[in-house]
CSV table of C-alpha atoms and ligand atoms in Angstrom, one decimal:
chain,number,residue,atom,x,y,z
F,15,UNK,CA,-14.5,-13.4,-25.4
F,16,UNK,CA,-12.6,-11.4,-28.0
F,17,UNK,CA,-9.4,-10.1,-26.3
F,18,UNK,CA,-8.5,-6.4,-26.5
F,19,UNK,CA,-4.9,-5.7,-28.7
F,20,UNK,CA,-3.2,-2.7,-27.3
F,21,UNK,CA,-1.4,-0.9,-30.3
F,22,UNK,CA,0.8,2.4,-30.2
F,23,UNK,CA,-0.3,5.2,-33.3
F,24,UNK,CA,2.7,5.9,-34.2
F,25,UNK,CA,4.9,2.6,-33.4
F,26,UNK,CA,2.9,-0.1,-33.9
F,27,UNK,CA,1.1,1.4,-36.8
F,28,UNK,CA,4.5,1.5,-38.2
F,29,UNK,CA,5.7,-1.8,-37.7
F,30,UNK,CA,2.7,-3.2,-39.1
F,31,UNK,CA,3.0,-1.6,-42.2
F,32,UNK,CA,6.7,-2.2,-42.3
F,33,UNK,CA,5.8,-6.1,-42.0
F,34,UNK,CA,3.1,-5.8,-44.5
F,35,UNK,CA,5.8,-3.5,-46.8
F,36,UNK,CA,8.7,-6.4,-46.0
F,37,UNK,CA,6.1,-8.8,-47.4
F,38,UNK,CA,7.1,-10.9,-44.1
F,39,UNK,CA,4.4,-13.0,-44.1
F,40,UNK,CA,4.2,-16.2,-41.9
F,41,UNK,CA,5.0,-14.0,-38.7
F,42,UNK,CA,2.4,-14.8,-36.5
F,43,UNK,CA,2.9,-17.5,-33.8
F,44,UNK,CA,1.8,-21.1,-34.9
F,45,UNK,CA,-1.1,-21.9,-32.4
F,46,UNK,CA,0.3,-24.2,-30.7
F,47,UNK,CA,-0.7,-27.7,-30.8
F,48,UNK,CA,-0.2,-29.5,-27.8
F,49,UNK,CA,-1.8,-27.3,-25.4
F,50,UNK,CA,-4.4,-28.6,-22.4
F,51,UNK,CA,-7.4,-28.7,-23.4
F,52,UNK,CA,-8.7,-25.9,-20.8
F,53,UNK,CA,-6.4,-23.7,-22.2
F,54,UNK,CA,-8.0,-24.0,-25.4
F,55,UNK,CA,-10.2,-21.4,-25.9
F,56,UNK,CA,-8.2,-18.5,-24.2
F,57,UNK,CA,-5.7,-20.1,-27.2
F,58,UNK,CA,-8.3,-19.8,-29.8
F,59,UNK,CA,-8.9,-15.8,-28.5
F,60,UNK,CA,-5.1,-15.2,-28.7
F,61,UNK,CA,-4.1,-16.3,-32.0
F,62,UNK,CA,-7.2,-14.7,-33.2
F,63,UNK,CA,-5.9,-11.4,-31.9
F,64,UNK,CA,-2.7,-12.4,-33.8
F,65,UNK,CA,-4.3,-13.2,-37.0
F,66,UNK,CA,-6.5,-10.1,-37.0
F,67,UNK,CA,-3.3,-8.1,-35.6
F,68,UNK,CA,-2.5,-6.0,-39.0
F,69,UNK,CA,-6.0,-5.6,-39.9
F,70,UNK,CA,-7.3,-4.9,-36.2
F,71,UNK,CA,-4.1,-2.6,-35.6
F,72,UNK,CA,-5.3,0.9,-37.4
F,73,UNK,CA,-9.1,0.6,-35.8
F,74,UNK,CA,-7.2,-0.2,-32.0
F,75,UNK,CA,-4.6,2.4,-32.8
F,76,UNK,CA,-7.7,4.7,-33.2
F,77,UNK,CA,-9.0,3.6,-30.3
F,78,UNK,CA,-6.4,3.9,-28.6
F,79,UNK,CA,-6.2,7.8,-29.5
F,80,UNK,CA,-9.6,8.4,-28.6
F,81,UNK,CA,-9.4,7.6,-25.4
F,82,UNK,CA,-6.4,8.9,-24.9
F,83,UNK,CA,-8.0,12.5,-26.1
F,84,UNK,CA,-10.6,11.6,-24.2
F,85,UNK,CA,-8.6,11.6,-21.1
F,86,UNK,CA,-6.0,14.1,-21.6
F,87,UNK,CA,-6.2,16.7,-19.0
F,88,UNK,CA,-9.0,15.0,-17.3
F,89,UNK,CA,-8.9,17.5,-13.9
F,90,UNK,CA,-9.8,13.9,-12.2
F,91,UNK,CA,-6.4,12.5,-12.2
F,92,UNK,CA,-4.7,14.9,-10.8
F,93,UNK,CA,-5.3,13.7,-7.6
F,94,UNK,CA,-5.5,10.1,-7.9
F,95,UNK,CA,-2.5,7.9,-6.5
F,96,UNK,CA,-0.6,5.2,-8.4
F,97,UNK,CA,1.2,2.7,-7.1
F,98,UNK,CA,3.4,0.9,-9.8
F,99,UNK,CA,5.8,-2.6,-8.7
F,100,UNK,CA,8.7,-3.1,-10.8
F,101,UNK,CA,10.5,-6.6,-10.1
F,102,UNK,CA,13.5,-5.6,-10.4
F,103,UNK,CA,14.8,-1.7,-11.6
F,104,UNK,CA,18.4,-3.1,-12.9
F,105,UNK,CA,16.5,-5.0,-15.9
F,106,UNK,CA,16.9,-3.0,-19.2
F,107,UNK,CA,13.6,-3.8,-20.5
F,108,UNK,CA,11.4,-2.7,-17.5
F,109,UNK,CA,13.7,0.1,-17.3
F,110,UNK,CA,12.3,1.2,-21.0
F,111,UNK,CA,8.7,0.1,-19.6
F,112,UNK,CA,9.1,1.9,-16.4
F,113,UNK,CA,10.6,5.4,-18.2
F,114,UNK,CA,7.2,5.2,-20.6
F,115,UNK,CA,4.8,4.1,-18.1
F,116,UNK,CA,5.7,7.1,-16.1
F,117,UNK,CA,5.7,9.6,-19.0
F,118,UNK,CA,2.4,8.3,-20.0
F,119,UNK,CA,0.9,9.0,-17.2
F,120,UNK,CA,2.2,12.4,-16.5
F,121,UNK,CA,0.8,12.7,-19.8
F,122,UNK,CA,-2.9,11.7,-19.5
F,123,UNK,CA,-2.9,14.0,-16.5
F,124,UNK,CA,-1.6,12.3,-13.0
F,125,UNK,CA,1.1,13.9,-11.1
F,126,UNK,CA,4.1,13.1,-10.6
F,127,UNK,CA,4.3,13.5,-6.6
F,128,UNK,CA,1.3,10.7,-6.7
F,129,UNK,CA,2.9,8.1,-9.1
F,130,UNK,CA,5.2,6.4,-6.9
F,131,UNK,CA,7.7,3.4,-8.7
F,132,UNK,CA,9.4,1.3,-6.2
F,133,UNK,CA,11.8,-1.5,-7.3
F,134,UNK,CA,11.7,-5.0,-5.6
F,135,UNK,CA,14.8,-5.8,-6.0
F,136,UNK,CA,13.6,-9.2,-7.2
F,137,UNK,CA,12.5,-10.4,-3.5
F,138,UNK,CA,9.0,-11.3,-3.6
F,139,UNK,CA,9.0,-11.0,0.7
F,140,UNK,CA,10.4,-7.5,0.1
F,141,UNK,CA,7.7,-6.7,-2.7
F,142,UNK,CA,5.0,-8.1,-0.6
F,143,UNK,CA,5.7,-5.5,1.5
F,144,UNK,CA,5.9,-2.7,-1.2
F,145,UNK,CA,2.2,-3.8,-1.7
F,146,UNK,CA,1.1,-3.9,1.5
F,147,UNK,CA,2.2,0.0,2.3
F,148,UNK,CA,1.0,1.2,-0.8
F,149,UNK,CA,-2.5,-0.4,0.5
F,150,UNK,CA,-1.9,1.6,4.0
F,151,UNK,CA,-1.5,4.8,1.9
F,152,UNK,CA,-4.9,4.1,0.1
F,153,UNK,CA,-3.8,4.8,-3.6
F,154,UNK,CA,-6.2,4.8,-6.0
F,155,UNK,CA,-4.6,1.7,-8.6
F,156,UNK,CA,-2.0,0.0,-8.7
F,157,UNK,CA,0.4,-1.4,-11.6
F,158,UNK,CA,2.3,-4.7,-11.0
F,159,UNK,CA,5.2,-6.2,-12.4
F,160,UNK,CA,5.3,-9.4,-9.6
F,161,UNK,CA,8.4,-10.8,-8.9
F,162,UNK,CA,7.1,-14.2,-9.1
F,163,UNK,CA,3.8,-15.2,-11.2
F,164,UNK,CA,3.3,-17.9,-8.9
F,165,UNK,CA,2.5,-15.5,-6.1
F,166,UNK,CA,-0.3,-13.4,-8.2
F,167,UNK,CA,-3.2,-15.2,-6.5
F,168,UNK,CA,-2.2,-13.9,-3.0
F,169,UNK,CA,-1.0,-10.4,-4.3
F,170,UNK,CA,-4.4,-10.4,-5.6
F,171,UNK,CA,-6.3,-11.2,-2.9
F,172,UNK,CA,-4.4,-8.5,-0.6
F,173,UNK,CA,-5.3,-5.5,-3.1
F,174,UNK,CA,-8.8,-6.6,-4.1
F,175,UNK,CA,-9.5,-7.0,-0.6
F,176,UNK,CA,-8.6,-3.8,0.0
F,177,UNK,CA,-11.1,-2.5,-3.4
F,178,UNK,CA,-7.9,-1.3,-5.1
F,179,UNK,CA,-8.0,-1.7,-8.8
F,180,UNK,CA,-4.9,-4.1,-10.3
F,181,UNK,CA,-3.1,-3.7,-13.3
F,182,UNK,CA,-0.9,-6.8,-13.9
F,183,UNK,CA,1.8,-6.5,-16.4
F,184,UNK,CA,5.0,-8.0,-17.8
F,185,UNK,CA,5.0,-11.2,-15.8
F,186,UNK,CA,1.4,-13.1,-17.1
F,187,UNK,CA,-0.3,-15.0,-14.1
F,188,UNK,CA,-1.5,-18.3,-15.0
F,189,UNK,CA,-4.6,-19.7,-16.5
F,190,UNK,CA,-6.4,-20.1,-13.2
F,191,UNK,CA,-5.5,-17.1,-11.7
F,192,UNK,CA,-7.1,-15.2,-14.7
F,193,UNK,CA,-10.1,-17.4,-14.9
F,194,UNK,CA,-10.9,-16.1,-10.9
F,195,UNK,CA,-10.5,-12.8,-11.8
F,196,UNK,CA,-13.6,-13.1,-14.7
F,197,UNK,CA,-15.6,-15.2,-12.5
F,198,UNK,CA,-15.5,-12.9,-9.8
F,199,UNK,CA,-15.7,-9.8,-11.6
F,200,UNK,CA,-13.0,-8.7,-10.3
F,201,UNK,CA,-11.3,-5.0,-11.2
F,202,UNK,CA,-7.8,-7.0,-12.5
F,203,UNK,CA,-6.2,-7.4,-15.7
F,204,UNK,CA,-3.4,-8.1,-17.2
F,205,UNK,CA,-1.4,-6.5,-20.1
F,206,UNK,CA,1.2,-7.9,-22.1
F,207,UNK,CA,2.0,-10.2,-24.9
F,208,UNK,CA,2.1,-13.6,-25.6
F,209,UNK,CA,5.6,-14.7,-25.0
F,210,UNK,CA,5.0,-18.2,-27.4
F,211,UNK,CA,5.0,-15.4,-30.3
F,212,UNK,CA,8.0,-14.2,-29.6
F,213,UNK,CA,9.8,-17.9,-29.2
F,214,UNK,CA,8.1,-18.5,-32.4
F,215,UNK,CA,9.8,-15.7,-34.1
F,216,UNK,CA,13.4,-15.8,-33.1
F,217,UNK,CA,13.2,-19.4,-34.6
F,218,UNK,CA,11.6,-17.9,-37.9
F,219,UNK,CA,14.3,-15.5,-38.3
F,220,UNK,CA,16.6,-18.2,-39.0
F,221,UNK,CA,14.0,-20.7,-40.8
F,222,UNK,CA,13.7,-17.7,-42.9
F,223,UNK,CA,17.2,-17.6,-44.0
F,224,UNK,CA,17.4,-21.1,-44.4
F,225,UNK,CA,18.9,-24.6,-43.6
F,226,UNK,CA,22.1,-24.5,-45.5
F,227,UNK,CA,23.4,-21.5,-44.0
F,228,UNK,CA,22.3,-22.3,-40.5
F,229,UNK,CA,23.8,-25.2,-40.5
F,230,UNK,CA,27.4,-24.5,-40.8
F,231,UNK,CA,29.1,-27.8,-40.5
F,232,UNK,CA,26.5,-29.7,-43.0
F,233,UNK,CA,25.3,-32.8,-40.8
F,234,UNK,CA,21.8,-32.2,-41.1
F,235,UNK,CA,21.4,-31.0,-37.6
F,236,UNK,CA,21.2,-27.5,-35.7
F,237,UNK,CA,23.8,-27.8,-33.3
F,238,UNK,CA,22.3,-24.8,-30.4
F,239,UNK,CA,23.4,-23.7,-27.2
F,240,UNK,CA,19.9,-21.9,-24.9
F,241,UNK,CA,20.5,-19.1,-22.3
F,242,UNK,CA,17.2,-18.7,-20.5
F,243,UNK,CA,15.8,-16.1,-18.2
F,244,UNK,CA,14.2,-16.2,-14.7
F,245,UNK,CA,12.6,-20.5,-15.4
F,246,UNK,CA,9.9,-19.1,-12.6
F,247,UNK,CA,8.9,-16.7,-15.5
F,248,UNK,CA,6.6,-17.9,-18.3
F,249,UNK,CA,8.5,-16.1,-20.7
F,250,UNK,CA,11.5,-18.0,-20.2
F,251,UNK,CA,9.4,-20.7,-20.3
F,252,UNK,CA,7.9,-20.1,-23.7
F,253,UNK,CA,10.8,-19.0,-25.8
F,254,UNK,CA,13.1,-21.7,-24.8
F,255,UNK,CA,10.2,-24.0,-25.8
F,256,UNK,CA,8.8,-22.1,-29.4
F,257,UNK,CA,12.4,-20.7,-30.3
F,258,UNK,CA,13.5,-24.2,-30.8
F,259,UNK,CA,10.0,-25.9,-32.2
F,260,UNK,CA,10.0,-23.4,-34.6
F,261,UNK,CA,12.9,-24.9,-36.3
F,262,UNK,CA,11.2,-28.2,-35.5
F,263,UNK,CA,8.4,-27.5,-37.5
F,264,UNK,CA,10.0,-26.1,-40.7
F,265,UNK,CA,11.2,-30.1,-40.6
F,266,UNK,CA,14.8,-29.4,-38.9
F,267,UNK,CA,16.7,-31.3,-37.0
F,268,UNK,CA,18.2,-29.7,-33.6
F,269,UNK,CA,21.0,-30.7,-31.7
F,270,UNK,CA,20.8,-29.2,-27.8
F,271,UNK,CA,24.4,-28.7,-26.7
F,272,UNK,CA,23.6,-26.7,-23.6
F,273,UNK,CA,21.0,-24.9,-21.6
F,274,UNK,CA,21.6,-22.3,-19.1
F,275,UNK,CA,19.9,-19.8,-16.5
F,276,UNK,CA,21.3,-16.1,-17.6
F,277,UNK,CA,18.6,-14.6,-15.0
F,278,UNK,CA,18.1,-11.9,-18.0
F,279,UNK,CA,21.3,-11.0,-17.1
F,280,UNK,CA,24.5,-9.4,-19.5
F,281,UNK,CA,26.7,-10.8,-17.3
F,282,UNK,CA,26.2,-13.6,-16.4
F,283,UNK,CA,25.1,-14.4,-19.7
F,284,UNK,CA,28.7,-13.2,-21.3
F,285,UNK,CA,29.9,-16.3,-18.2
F,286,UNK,CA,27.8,-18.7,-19.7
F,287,UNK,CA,28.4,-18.4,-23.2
F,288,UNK,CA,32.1,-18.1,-22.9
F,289,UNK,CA,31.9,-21.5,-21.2
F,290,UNK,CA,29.5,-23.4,-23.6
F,291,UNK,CA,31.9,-21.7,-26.9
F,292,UNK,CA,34.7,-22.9,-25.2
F,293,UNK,CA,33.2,-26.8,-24.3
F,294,UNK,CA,31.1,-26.8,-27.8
F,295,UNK,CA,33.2,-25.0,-30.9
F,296,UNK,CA,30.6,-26.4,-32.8
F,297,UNK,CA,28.1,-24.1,-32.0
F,298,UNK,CA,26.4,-22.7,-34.8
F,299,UNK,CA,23.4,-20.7,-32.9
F,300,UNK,CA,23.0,-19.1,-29.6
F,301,UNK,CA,19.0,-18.8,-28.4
F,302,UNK,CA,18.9,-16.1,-26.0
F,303,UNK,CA,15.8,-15.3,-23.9
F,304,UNK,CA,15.9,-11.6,-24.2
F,305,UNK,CA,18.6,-9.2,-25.7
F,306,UNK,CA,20.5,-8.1,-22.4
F,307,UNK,CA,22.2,-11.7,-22.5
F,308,UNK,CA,22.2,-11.5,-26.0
F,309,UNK,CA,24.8,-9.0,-26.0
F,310,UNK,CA,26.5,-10.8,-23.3
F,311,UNK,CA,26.6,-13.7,-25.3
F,312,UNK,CA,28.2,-11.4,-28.5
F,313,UNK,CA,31.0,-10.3,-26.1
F,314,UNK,CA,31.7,-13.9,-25.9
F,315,UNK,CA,31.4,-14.6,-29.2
F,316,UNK,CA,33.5,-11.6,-30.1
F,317,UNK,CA,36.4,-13.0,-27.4
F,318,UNK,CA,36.7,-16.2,-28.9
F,319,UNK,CA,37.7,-14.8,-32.3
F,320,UNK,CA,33.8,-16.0,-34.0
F,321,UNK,CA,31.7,-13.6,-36.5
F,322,UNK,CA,28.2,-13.7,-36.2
F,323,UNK,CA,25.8,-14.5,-39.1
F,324,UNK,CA,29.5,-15.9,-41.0
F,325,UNK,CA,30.7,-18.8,-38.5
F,326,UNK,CA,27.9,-18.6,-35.9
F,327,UNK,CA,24.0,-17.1,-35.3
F,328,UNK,CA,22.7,-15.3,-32.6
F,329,UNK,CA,19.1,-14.1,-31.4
F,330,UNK,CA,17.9,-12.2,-28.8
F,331,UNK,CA,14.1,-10.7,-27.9
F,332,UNK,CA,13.3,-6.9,-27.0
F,333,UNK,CA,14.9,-4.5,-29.6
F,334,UNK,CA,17.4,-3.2,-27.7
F,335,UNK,CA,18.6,0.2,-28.9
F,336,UNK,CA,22.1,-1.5,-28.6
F,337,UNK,CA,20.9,-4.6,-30.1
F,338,UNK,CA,19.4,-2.7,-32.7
F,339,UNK,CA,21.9,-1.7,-33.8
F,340,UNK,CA,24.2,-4.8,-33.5
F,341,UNK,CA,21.5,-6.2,-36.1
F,342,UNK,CA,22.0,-3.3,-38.5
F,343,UNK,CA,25.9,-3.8,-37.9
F,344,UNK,CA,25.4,-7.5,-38.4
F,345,UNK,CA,26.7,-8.5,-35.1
F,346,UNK,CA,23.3,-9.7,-34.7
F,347,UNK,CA,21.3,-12.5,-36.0
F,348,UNK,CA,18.1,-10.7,-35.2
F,349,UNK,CA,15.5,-9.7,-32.3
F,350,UNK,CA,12.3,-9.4,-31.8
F,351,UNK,CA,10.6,-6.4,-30.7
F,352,UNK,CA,8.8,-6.3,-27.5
F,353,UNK,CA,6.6,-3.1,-27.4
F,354,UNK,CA,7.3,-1.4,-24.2
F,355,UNK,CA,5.9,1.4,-25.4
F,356,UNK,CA,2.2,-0.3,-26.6
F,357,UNK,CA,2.4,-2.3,-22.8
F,358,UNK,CA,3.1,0.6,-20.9
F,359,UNK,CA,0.7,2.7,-22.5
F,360,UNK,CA,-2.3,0.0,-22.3
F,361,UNK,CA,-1.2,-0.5,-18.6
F,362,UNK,CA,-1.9,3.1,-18.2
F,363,UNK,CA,-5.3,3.5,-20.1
F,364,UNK,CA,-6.5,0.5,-17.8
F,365,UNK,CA,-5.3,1.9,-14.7
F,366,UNK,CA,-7.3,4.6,-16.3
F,367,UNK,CA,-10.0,3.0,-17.2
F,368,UNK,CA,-10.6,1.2,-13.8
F,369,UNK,CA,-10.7,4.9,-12.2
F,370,UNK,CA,-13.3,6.4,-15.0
F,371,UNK,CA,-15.5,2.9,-14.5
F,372,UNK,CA,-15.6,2.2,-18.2
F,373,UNK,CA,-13.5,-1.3,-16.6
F,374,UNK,CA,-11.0,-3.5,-18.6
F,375,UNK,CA,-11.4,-6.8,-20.5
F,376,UNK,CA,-9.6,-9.3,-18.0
F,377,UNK,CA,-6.7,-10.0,-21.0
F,378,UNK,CA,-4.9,-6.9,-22.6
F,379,UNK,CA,-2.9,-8.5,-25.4
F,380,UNK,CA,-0.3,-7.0,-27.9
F,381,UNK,CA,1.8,-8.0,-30.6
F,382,UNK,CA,5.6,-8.7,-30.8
F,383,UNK,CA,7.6,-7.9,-34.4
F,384,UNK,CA,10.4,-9.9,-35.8
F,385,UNK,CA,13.4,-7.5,-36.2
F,386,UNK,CA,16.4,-8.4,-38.7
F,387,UNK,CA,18.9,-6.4,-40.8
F,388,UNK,CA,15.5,-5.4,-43.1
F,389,UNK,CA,13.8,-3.2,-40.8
F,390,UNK,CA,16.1,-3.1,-37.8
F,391,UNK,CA,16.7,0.8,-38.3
F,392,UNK,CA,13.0,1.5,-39.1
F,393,UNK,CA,12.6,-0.4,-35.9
F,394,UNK,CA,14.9,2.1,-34.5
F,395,UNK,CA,13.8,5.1,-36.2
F,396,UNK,CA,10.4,4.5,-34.6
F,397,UNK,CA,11.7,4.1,-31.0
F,398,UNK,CA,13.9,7.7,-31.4
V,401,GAL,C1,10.7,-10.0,-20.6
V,401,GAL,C2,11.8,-9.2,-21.3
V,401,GAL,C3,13.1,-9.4,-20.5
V,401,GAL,C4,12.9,-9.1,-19.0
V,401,GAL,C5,11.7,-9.9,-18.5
V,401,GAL,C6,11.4,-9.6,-17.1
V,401,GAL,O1,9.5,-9.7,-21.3
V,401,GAL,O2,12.0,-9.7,-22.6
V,401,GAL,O3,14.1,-8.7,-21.0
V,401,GAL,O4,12.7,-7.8,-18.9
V,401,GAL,O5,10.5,-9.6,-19.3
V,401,GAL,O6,10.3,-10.3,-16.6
V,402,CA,CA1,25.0,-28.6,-37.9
């Protein structure tokens, strides 16, 4: 099956043509080979929707509009309830989501009083229970961020028992769990992106800049230190692994010095990197999972007297406004974007879709963009 790409008008439109105008070609993820065999196909369908992601961007952007006409104002809405699950409200980038998820909605015509946002704290036990009242108060969809993608197939069960439609997003469910959702014909989907293609592209930015300035103290090896998100999130997961086998596979040689859990976290990122600068001084790159530890990580950097992109490298994943413009400034390797606005948008348009009965594909994908000093304020420009 042909999977669905959500893309923004204005945003993604933008950013496609910025790619296309940067001449940035080799951007796509590398379909990964090693993958089990039964994940095959669904691989196949995604780095077809990557492939086809410049050329398929203007007709889905359209789409995208149409329905969005389509439903504008629809009297309908008005009185249908939406329950969203965020994992946790202190993370910067579901804050962003969050923000546009709700303004979407407004937007398309539900009101406010019956969208309700509740934050779980990052307790699966305590979102459980999130879930089960928003079932006892018989709303009409609901939009889930789970706190741990390992519990999906039970949150499922509760809210399809209970004929409620389910919009998964930011956290993708595994294989099997989306398989039962297809052969069931279930009312479930999830939207988000592929987080291999965002691995993938941190580890280009740097390919693309090439060997002999990456590697800073000329022995032939890429001497790294990893700070990871949540492990239980596939995200994590996939840009520790594609970050660094994207180096791999432009023929380098990497050198692991550490590998820490930053929990997504500024904080206790800016910990963990002070301690890794301080045990390895012959760092020359810092990987980070997303760009709140990022800029922990730079206030590290920054305290032990280094200069990013002169005696060390640093990349991070969501385009950050602050990281943004760290890029432009050059305190920044580079970022990649991760459309909040695209995901929280096609979130909606499902939820939206489930209540109009035109239904949803069971896989809602969309596209990361790599983000360096190029088009870091286009990126930025675009978000304003
Ligand atoms: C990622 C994002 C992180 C964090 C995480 C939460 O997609 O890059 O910053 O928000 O989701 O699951
Ligand atoms: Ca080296």
């Amino acid at each position: 099956m042909k999977k669905k790409l959500v893309s923004l008008l204005t945003v993604s439109a933008m950013t496609m043509s910025m790619l296309a105008g940067c001449g940035a070609s080799g951007s796509q993820p590398a379909a990964p080979s090693s993958e089990p065999a039964a994940e095959a196909s669904k691989e196949e369908a995604k780095a077809d929707t990557a492939t086809d992601a410049a050329t398929d961007a203007a007709t889905a952007a359209e789409s995208v509009a149409e329905t969005a006409t389509a439903e504008a104002g629809n009297a309908d809405l008005a009185d249908k309830k939406v329950g969203v699950c965020i994992y946790q409200f202190a993370d910067n980038f579901m804050t962003l989501f969050r923000t546009e998820l709700e303004n979407y909605l407004i937007a398309q015509g539900f009101t406010k009083e019956n969208i309700t946002i509740v934050d779980g704290a990052n307790d699966q036990a305590t979102q459980t229970n999130q879930i089960q009242n928003f079932i006892t108060q018989g709303v009409d969809v609901l939009i889930i961020n789970p706190v741990n993608s390992s519990s999906a197939a039970t949150i499922t069960d509760q809210v399809v028992g209970a004929n409620i439609p389910l919009v998964y997003i930011n956290r993708e469910p595994d294989a099997d769990e989306e398989a039962r959702w297809d052969s069931n014909g279930w009312d479930v989907t999830y939207v988000g992106c592929d987080a291999r293609q965002s691995g993938t592209m941190q580890g280009e930015i740097l390919v693309d800049m090439g060997q002999e300035k990456i590697d800073l103290n000329k022995d032939g090896k890429i001497q790294y230190i990893m700070i990871e998100g949540d492990p239980e999130n596939v995200d994590a997961q996939y840009r520790t692994e594609f970050s660094v086998k994207a180096l791999e596979d432009a023929g380098w040689t990497v050198d692991e010095l550490d590998d820490q859990v930053g929990m997504w976290d500024q904080a206790t990122a800016q910990q963990l990197v002070a301690n890794s600068l301080s045990a390895h001084p012959e760092t020359e790159v810092v990987f980070c999972n997303n760009d709140a530890m990022a800029l922990g990580a730079l206030q590290s950097i920054e305290a032990a007297g280094r200069k990013v992109n002169e005696d060390i490298y640093l990349v991070g994943v969501d385009a950050l406004t602050e990281a943004l413009e760290d890029v432009i400034a050059g305190k920044m390797t580079g970022t990649v974007f991760n459309d909040h606005i695209a995901q929280s948008h096609g979130a909606a348009d499902a939820a939206i879709n489930y209540l109009t009965g035109a239904g949803n594909d069971h896989y809602i994908g969309c596209d990361y963009v790599k983000v360096t000093t190029d088009n870091a304020q286009s990126v930025l420009d675009s978000l304003k």
